[in-house]
mmCIF file of C-alpha atoms in Angstrom:
data_model
loop_
_atom_site.group_PDB
_atom_site.id
_atom_site.type_symbol
_atom_site.label_atom_id
_atom_site.label_comp_id
_atom_site.label_asym_id
_atom_site.label_seq_id
_atom_site.Cartn_x
_atom_site.Cartn_y
_atom_site.Cartn_z
ATOM 1 C CA UNK A 1 0.306 0.096 0.181
ATOM 2 C CA UNK A 2 1.169 3.378 -1.225
ATOM 3 C CA UNK A 3 1.891 6.162 1.401
ATOM 4 C CA UNK A 4 0.176 9.379 1.013
ATOM 5 C CA UNK A 5 3.343 11.012 -0.259
ATOM 6 C CA UNK A 6 4.294 7.977 -2.538
ATOM 7 C CA UNK A 7 0.653 8.509 -4.137
ATOM 8 C CA UNK A 8 0.953 12.255 -4.692
ATOM 9 C CA UNK A 9 4.504 11.639 -6.614
ATOM 10 C CA UNK A 10 3.083 9.031 -8.979
ATOM 11 C CA UNK A 11 -0.213 11.281 -9.812
ATOM 12 C CA UNK A 12 2.376 14.469 -10.255
ATOM 13 C CA UNK A 13 4.945 11.922 -12.059
ATOM 14 C CA UNK A 14 1.673 11.128 -14.912
ATOM 15 C CA UNK A 15 1.680 14.893 -16.012
ATOM 16 C CA UNK A 16 4.922 14.191 -17.411
ATOM 17 C CA UNK A 17 4.128 12.872 -20.779
ATOM 18 C CA UNK A 18 7.008 11.548 -23.448
ATOM 19 C CA UNK A 19 7.022 13.462 -26.659
ATOM 20 C CA UNK A 20 5.350 11.014 -28.937
ATOM 21 C CA UNK A 21 2.247 11.089 -26.602
ATOM 22 C CA UNK A 22 2.349 14.674 -26.952
ATOM 23 C CA UNK A 23 2.327 13.927 -30.469
ATOM 24 C CA UNK A 24 -0.654 11.740 -30.457
ATOM 25 C CA UNK A 25 -2.423 14.077 -28.705
ATOM 26 C CA UNK A 26 -1.851 17.305 -30.869
ATOM 27 C CA UNK A 27 -2.659 15.304 -33.537
ATOM 28 C CA UNK A 28 -6.227 14.619 -32.001
ATOM 29 C CA UNK A 29 -6.678 17.793 -31.531
ATOM 30 C CA UNK A 30 -6.217 18.992 -35.062
ATOM 31 C CA UNK A 31 -9.096 16.229 -35.831
ATOM 32 C CA UNK A 32 -11.635 16.768 -33.127
ATOM 33 C CA UNK A 33 -11.759 20.056 -34.908
ATOM 34 C CA UNK A 34 -12.610 18.889 -37.865
ATOM 35 C CA UNK A 35 -15.254 16.498 -36.074
ATOM 36 C CA UNK A 36 -17.045 19.606 -34.490
ATOM 37 C CA UNK A 37 -18.327 20.506 -38.061
ATOM 38 C CA UNK A 38 -20.586 16.904 -38.158
ATOM 39 C CA UNK A 39 -21.901 18.713 -34.629
ATOM 40 C CA UNK A 40 -21.839 18.074 -30.964
ATOM 41 C CA UNK A 41 -22.314 14.667 -31.078
ATOM 42 C CA UNK A 42 -20.998 13.039 -33.247
ATOM 43 C CA UNK A 43 -17.782 14.927 -32.222
ATOM 44 C CA UNK A 44 -18.197 13.650 -28.471
ATOM 45 C CA UNK A 45 -18.703 9.867 -29.839
ATOM 46 C CA UNK A 46 -15.214 10.286 -31.897
ATOM 47 C CA UNK A 47 -13.498 11.455 -28.583
ATOM 48 C CA UNK A 48 -14.385 8.871 -26.575
ATOM 49 C CA UNK A 49 -13.848 5.876 -29.081
ATOM 50 C CA UNK A 50 -9.848 7.974 -29.419
ATOM 51 C CA UNK A 51 -9.545 7.030 -25.880
ATOM 52 C CA UNK A 52 -8.928 3.389 -26.899
ATOM 53 C CA UNK A 53 -6.064 4.500 -29.306
ATOM 54 C CA UNK A 54 -4.353 7.562 -26.903
ATOM 55 C CA UNK A 55 -2.212 6.773 -23.506
ATOM 56 C CA UNK A 56 -3.937 6.503 -20.220
ATOM 57 C CA UNK A 57 -1.581 9.933 -19.271
ATOM 58 C CA UNK A 58 -3.540 11.775 -22.631
ATOM 59 C CA UNK A 59 -7.366 10.815 -21.183
ATOM 60 C CA UNK A 60 -7.415 13.699 -18.586
ATOM 61 C CA UNK A 61 -6.660 15.993 -21.608
ATOM 62 C CA UNK A 62 -9.175 14.508 -23.729
ATOM 63 C CA UNK A 63 -12.033 15.238 -21.581
ATOM 64 C CA UNK A 64 -10.618 18.651 -21.065
ATOM 65 C CA UNK A 65 -11.357 18.781 -24.860
ATOM 66 C CA UNK A 66 -14.578 17.817 -24.050
ATOM 67 C CA UNK A 67 -15.560 19.792 -21.965
ATOM 68 C CA UNK A 68 -14.303 22.674 -23.445
ATOM 69 C CA UNK A 69 -16.561 21.731 -26.738
ATOM 70 C CA UNK A 70 -19.854 21.057 -24.032
ATOM 71 C CA UNK A 71 -18.845 24.133 -22.664
ATOM 72 C CA UNK A 72 -19.032 26.168 -26.339
ATOM 73 C CA UNK A 73 -21.995 24.375 -27.227
ATOM 74 C CA UNK A 74 -23.818 25.646 -24.077
ATOM 75 C CA UNK A 75 -23.912 21.819 -22.400
ATOM 76 C CA UNK A 76 -23.035 23.100 -18.906
ATOM 77 C CA UNK A 77 -24.300 19.523 -17.283
ATOM 78 C CA UNK A 78 -22.116 17.566 -20.030
ATOM 79 C CA UNK A 79 -19.446 20.128 -19.586
ATOM 80 C CA UNK A 80 -19.271 20.097 -15.710
ATOM 81 C CA UNK A 81 -19.175 15.688 -16.042
ATOM 82 C CA UNK A 82 -16.645 15.956 -17.937
ATOM 83 C CA UNK A 83 -14.333 18.340 -15.690
ATOM 84 C CA UNK A 84 -15.367 15.944 -13.128
ATOM 85 C CA UNK A 85 -13.670 13.118 -14.903
ATOM 86 C CA UNK A 86 -10.380 15.356 -15.932
ATOM 87 C CA UNK A 87 -10.266 15.981 -11.863
ATOM 88 C CA UNK A 88 -10.748 12.146 -11.200
ATOM 89 C CA UNK A 89 -8.053 11.187 -13.480
ATOM 90 C CA UNK A 90 -5.645 13.996 -13.195
ATOM 91 C CA UNK A 91 -6.213 16.260 -10.327
ATOM 92 C CA UNK A 92 -2.337 17.752 -10.621
ATOM 93 C CA UNK A 93 -3.253 19.379 -14.365
ATOM 94 C CA UNK A 94 -4.181 22.497 -12.774
ATOM 95 C CA UNK A 95 -5.306 23.845 -16.380
ATOM 96 C CA UNK A 96 -8.542 21.587 -15.219
ATOM 97 C CA UNK A 97 -9.490 23.092 -12.364
ATOM 98 C CA UNK A 98 -8.959 26.383 -13.806
ATOM 99 C CA UNK A 99 -11.032 26.135 -16.730
ATOM 100 C CA UNK A 100 -13.748 24.275 -14.590
ATOM 101 C CA UNK A 101 -13.742 27.103 -12.220
ATOM 102 C CA UNK A 102 -13.802 29.736 -15.298
ATOM 103 C CA UNK A 103 -17.337 28.290 -16.536
ATOM 104 C CA UNK A 104 -19.133 28.473 -13.211
ATOM 105 C CA UNK A 105 -17.735 32.185 -12.744
ATOM 106 C CA UNK A 106 -19.574 32.802 -16.125
ATOM 107 C CA UNK A 107 -22.377 30.763 -15.568
ATOM 108 C CA UNK A 108 -22.919 32.890 -12.132
ATOM 109 C CA UNK A 109 -22.576 30.004 -9.885
ATOM 110 C CA UNK A 110 -20.332 31.579 -6.939
ATOM 111 C CA UNK A 111 -20.542 29.352 -4.976
ATOM 112 C CA UNK A 112 -19.766 26.491 -7.210
ATOM 113 C CA UNK A 113 -16.569 28.288 -8.335
ATOM 114 C CA UNK A 114 -15.247 28.769 -5.149
ATOM 115 C CA UNK A 115 -15.631 25.018 -4.326
ATOM 116 C CA UNK A 116 -13.750 24.229 -7.756
ATOM 117 C CA UNK A 117 -10.891 26.533 -6.747
ATOM 118 C CA UNK A 118 -10.816 25.421 -3.258
ATOM 119 C CA UNK A 119 -10.486 21.934 -4.495
ATOM 120 C CA UNK A 120 -8.207 22.930 -7.112
ATOM 121 C CA UNK A 121 -5.539 24.616 -4.916
ATOM 122 C CA UNK A 122 -5.284 21.939 -2.326
ATOM 123 C CA UNK A 123 -4.194 19.769 -4.992
ATOM 124 C CA UNK A 124 -2.094 22.548 -6.672
ATOM 125 C CA UNK A 125 -1.513 25.026 -3.918
ATOM 126 C CA UNK A 126 1.090 26.985 -5.641
ATOM 127 C CA UNK A 127 0.037 27.316 -8.671
ATOM 128 C CA UNK A 128 -0.184 30.831 -9.966
ATOM 129 C CA UNK A 129 -2.635 30.943 -12.278
ATOM 130 C CA UNK A 130 -4.867 29.028 -9.614
ATOM 131 C CA UNK A 131 -3.616 31.543 -6.243
ATOM 132 C CA UNK A 132 -4.431 34.506 -8.555
ATOM 133 C CA UNK A 133 -7.955 33.104 -9.239
ATOM 134 C CA UNK A 134 -8.679 31.791 -5.877
ATOM 135 C CA UNK A 135 -7.949 35.997 -4.913
ATOM 136 C CA UNK A 136 -9.970 37.356 -7.392
ATOM 137 C CA UNK A 137 -12.789 35.155 -6.288
ATOM 138 C CA UNK A 138 -12.911 35.829 -3.253
ATOM 139 C CA UNK A 139 -12.154 39.644 -3.283
ATOM 140 C CA UNK A 140 -15.598 39.455 -5.777
ATOM 141 C CA UNK A 141 -17.346 37.984 -3.420
ATOM 142 C CA UNK A 142 -16.368 40.531 -0.269
ATOM 143 C CA UNK A 143 -14.072 37.976 1.809
ATOM 144 C CA UNK A 144 -10.984 40.194 1.600
ATOM 145 C CA UNK A 145 -9.627 37.789 4.805
ATOM 146 C CA UNK A 146 -10.010 34.596 2.687
ATOM 147 C CA UNK A 147 -8.012 36.524 0.087
ATOM 148 C CA UNK A 148 -5.001 37.142 2.141
ATOM 149 C CA UNK A 149 -5.365 33.670 3.957
ATOM 150 C CA UNK A 150 -3.913 32.310 0.007
ATOM 151 C CA UNK A 151 -1.370 34.985 0.102
ATOM 152 C CA UNK A 152 -0.199 34.311 3.592
ATOM 153 C CA UNK A 153 0.979 30.530 1.926
ATOM 154 C CA UNK A 154 3.180 32.475 -1.068
ATOM 155 C CA UNK A 155 5.698 32.728 2.049
ATOM 156 C CA UNK A 156 6.657 29.140 2.017
ATOM 157 C CA UNK A 157 7.614 29.533 -1.714
ATOM 158 C CA UNK A 158 9.916 31.628 -3.684
ATOM 159 C CA UNK A 159 8.821 34.744 -5.138
ATOM 160 C CA UNK A 160 9.966 34.671 -8.630
ATOM 161 C CA UNK A 161 8.006 31.589 -9.061
ATOM 162 C CA UNK A 162 4.334 33.346 -6.666
ATOM 163 C CA UNK A 163 5.197 37.120 -8.670
ATOM 164 C CA UNK A 164 1.964 37.427 -9.964
ATOM 165 C CA UNK A 165 -0.247 36.294 -6.847
ATOM 166 C CA UNK A 166 1.599 38.533 -5.166
ATOM 167 C CA UNK A 167 0.912 41.488 -7.571
ATOM 168 C CA UNK A 168 -2.383 40.576 -7.755
ATOM 169 C CA UNK A 169 -2.491 40.752 -3.955
ATOM 170 C CA UNK A 170 -1.198 44.330 -4.089
ATOM 171 C CA UNK A 171 -3.416 45.344 -6.675
ATOM 172 C CA UNK A 172 -6.321 44.248 -4.369
ATOM 173 C CA UNK A 173 -5.376 45.981 -1.250
ATOM 174 C CA UNK A 174 -5.047 49.305 -3.712
ATOM 175 C CA UNK A 175 -8.703 48.470 -4.741
ATOM 176 C CA UNK A 176 -9.627 48.026 -0.881
ATOM 177 C CA UNK A 177 -8.164 51.824 0.227
ATOM 178 C CA UNK A 178 -4.919 50.151 1.411
ATOM 179 C CA UNK A 179 -2.662 52.123 0.199
ATOM 180 C CA UNK A 180 0.474 51.993 1.627
ATOM 181 C CA UNK A 181 0.591 48.297 2.014
ATOM 182 C CA UNK A 182 -0.049 47.836 -1.733
ATOM 183 C CA UNK A 183 2.725 50.582 -1.976
ATOM 184 C CA UNK A 184 5.296 48.383 0.361
ATOM 185 C CA UNK A 185 4.255 45.230 -2.002
ATOM 186 C CA UNK A 186 5.137 46.844 -4.935
ATOM 187 C CA UNK A 187 8.533 48.160 -3.959
ATOM 188 C CA UNK A 188 9.242 44.461 -2.361
ATOM 189 C CA UNK A 189 8.797 43.450 -6.062
ATOM 190 C CA UNK A 190 10.194 45.565 -7.929
ATOM 191 C CA UNK A 191 13.420 44.694 -5.134
ATOM 192 C CA UNK A 192 13.189 41.305 -5.556
ATOM 193 C CA UNK A 193 11.453 40.197 -8.845
ATOM 194 C CA UNK A 194 12.907 43.644 -11.150
ATOM 195 C CA UNK A 195 13.223 41.366 -13.917
ATOM 196 C CA UNK A 196 9.297 41.444 -14.790
ATOM 197 C CA UNK A 197 7.897 44.428 -16.597
ATOM 198 C CA UNK A 198 4.263 44.009 -15.545
ATOM 199 C CA UNK A 199 5.772 44.444 -11.521
ATOM 200 C CA UNK A 200 6.992 48.236 -12.792
ATOM 201 C CA UNK A 201 3.935 48.745 -14.972
ATOM 202 C CA UNK A 202 1.169 47.749 -12.321
ATOM 203 C CA UNK A 203 3.200 50.065 -9.259
ATOM 204 C CA UNK A 204 3.408 53.076 -12.100
ATOM 205 C CA UNK A 205 -0.351 52.950 -12.685
ATOM 206 C CA UNK A 206 -1.307 53.017 -8.786
ATOM 207 C CA UNK A 207 0.765 56.299 -8.538
ATOM 208 C CA UNK A 208 -0.937 57.221 -11.457
ATOM 209 C CA UNK A 209 -4.146 57.105 -9.950
ATOM 210 C CA UNK A 210 -3.108 58.220 -6.855
ATOM 211 C CA UNK A 211 -1.750 61.460 -9.108
ATOM 212 C CA UNK A 212 1.431 61.210 -7.871
ATOM 213 C CA UNK A 213 2.499 61.793 -11.701
ATOM 214 C CA UNK A 214 6.390 62.071 -11.088
ATOM 215 C CA UNK A 215 6.307 59.287 -8.970
ATOM 216 C CA UNK A 216 5.022 56.896 -11.490
ATOM 217 C CA UNK A 217 7.168 58.379 -13.582
ATOM 218 C CA UNK A 218 10.294 57.505 -11.400
ATOM 219 C CA UNK A 219 9.052 53.431 -11.313
ATOM 220 C CA UNK A 220 8.483 53.634 -15.242
ATOM 221 C CA UNK A 221 12.095 54.879 -15.947
ATOM 222 C CA UNK A 222 13.206 52.107 -13.632
ATOM 223 C CA UNK A 223 11.813 50.054 -15.075
ATOM 224 C CA UNK A 224 13.121 50.856 -18.526
ATOM 225 C CA UNK A 225 16.164 50.050 -17.534
ATOM 226 C CA UNK A 226 15.864 46.502 -16.749
ATOM 227 C CA UNK A 227 12.688 45.724 -19.191
ATOM 228 C CA UNK A 228 13.733 48.205 -22.135
ATOM 229 C CA UNK A 229 11.997 45.805 -24.599
ATOM 230 C CA UNK A 230 8.887 45.766 -22.638
ATOM 231 C CA UNK A 231 6.312 47.586 -24.984
ATOM 232 C CA UNK A 232 3.785 48.600 -22.173
ATOM 233 C CA UNK A 233 5.994 49.892 -19.855
ATOM 234 C CA UNK A 234 6.878 52.951 -23.029
ATOM 235 C CA UNK A 235 3.226 53.444 -23.714
ATOM 236 C CA UNK A 236 2.971 53.814 -20.206
ATOM 237 C CA UNK A 237 5.919 56.692 -20.078
ATOM 238 C CA UNK A 238 4.397 58.755 -23.119
ATOM 239 C CA UNK A 239 1.299 58.749 -20.940
ATOM 240 C CA UNK A 240 2.421 60.039 -17.950
ATOM 241 C CA UNK A 241 4.727 62.533 -19.624
ATOM 242 C CA UNK A 242 1.773 64.406 -21.589
ATOM 243 C CA UNK A 243 0.140 64.319 -17.731
ATOM 244 C CA UNK A 244 3.133 65.713 -15.963
ATOM 245 C CA UNK A 245 4.046 68.980 -17.612
ATOM 246 C CA UNK A 246 6.139 70.529 -14.939
ATOM 247 C CA UNK A 247 8.154 68.228 -16.025
ATOM 248 C CA UNK A 248 9.363 69.104 -19.370
ATOM 249 C CA UNK A 249 5.553 67.612 -20.965
ATOM 250 C CA UNK A 250 5.258 67.322 -24.749
ATOM 251 C CA UNK A 251 9.633 67.573 -25.008
ATOM 252 C CA UNK A 252 9.833 64.608 -22.700
ATOM 253 C CA UNK A 253 7.403 62.349 -24.512
ATOM 254 C CA UNK A 254 9.179 63.266 -27.818
ATOM 255 C CA UNK A 255 13.215 62.614 -26.001
ATOM 256 C CA UNK A 256 10.649 58.944 -25.083
ATOM 257 C CA UNK A 257 9.444 58.064 -28.843
ATOM 258 C CA UNK A 258 12.884 58.600 -29.819
ATOM 259 C CA UNK A 259 14.273 56.236 -27.025
ATOM 260 C CA UNK A 260 11.381 53.671 -27.156
ATOM 261 C CA UNK A 261 11.650 53.170 -31.210
ATOM 262 C CA UNK A 262 15.516 52.409 -30.664
ATOM 263 C CA UNK A 263 14.779 49.050 -28.589
ATOM 264 C CA UNK A 264 10.916 48.325 -29.140
ATOM 265 C CA UNK A 265 10.252 45.372 -31.244
ATOM 266 C CA UNK A 266 9.471 46.255 -34.908
ATOM 267 C CA UNK A 267 6.067 45.255 -34.745
ATOM 268 C CA UNK A 268 4.853 47.614 -32.385
ATOM 269 C CA UNK A 269 6.964 50.843 -33.240
ATOM 270 C CA UNK A 270 4.130 52.111 -35.671
ATOM 271 C CA UNK A 271 1.735 52.017 -32.639
ATOM 272 C CA UNK A 272 4.731 53.882 -30.395
ATOM 273 C CA UNK A 273 4.795 56.778 -33.765
ATOM 274 C CA UNK A 274 0.646 56.249 -33.777
ATOM 275 C CA UNK A 275 0.707 57.431 -29.993
ATOM 276 C CA UNK A 276 3.190 60.019 -30.058
ATOM 277 C CA UNK A 277 0.903 61.509 -33.324
ATOM 278 C CA UNK A 278 -2.144 61.487 -30.883
ATOM 279 C CA UNK A 279 -0.072 63.244 -27.845
ATOM 280 C CA UNK A 280 0.788 66.146 -30.439
ATOM 281 C CA UNK A 281 -2.856 66.474 -31.585
ATOM 282 C CA UNK A 282 -3.825 66.582 -28.424
ATOM 283 C CA UNK A 283 -1.024 69.079 -27.071
ATOM 284 C CA UNK A 284 -1.722 71.332 -30.297
ATOM 285 C CA UNK A 285 -5.587 71.346 -28.882
ATOM 286 C CA UNK A 286 -4.569 72.772 -26.116
ATOM 287 C CA UNK A 287 -2.589 74.718 -26.970
ATOM 288 C CA UNK A 288 -4.917 76.429 -29.535
ATOM 289 C CA UNK A 289 -7.672 75.916 -26.705
ATOM 290 C CA UNK A 290 -5.498 78.546 -24.383
ATOM 291 C CA UNK A 291 -4.852 81.016 -26.875
ATOM 292 C CA UNK A 292 -8.527 81.055 -27.683
ATOM 293 C CA UNK A 293 -9.322 82.107 -24.006
ATOM 294 C CA UNK A 294 -6.741 84.423 -24.295
ATOM 295 C CA UNK A 295 -8.221 86.133 -26.916
ATOM 296 C CA UNK A 296 -11.601 85.672 -25.123
ATOM 297 C CA UNK A 297 -10.514 87.457 -22.290
ATOM 298 C CA UNK A 298 -8.898 90.205 -23.941
ATOM 299 C CA UNK A 299 -12.320 91.251 -26.300
ATOM 300 C CA UNK A 300 -14.377 91.464 -22.817
ATOM 301 C CA UNK A 301 -11.462 93.778 -21.259
ATOM 302 C CA UNK A 302 -11.905 96.176 -24.582
ATOM 303 C CA UNK A 303 -15.566 95.577 -24.277
ATOM 304 C CA UNK A 304 -15.976 96.822 -20.428
ATOM 305 C CA UNK A 305 -13.412 99.515 -21.328
ATOM 306 C CA UNK A 306 -15.502 100.921 -24.148
ATOM 307 C CA UNK A 307 -18.557 100.793 -21.769
#
């Protein structure tokens, strides 16, 4: 009889598939898409027959595909049945729990969604995607303490493996009015995982919402030092410099554009110029509006003097 630890090790090992199995599964998915054109019933029956030809380690993936098909066909009861099969065959497949929880959320069944997430986190306690989903779910139903309890388990894992969940925790605190706590978490992440651009992006957005534009710009510039090819930071910089007229305004935008086009991927260079053009257009409009107001004031003063 296997001990619990031995059993868990065996189950985890099943998620590691040999290349031949992956090729077979890929061919199955390709054929299933063609079978979908024949209708839901024909496609599911064919998929069940194919189970006999695929290795047992791939069976849970087949049921995941069939569950997804049932969900898209709005056959929710069928989809639930297939997701249950996935969980029984491979409870360590985090994607199965995640997709099931998403479906329940889309159906408006928050209680069932919570149960699925809790069960999934029992088998995959440190899976980032499940943790992020769990935190968002608990916040959505107003259970902030439960969300914080999920975050507390991250202390046992290195931050480079759980930075996304930690970042979601910072955003949750910010949304719930705990700005100082959020700021501390952002600072912690920027110190320990400085190679992840999204950390700087969310930290800068937080400061922007707090109307700390100069602080937002400092965070962006710091992020660009370690992540020069992370495009969202460049677009955030353009937006921030446009708002922060006290430190150069439009001239800083122009300088940022010149810096961005030298390092950003070629596919996004057009977007940099497009954003720059919009900034210039808004700047021209503001200048014209300012001149119009001055002329209106002068005209009003002349009329008052004439009277």
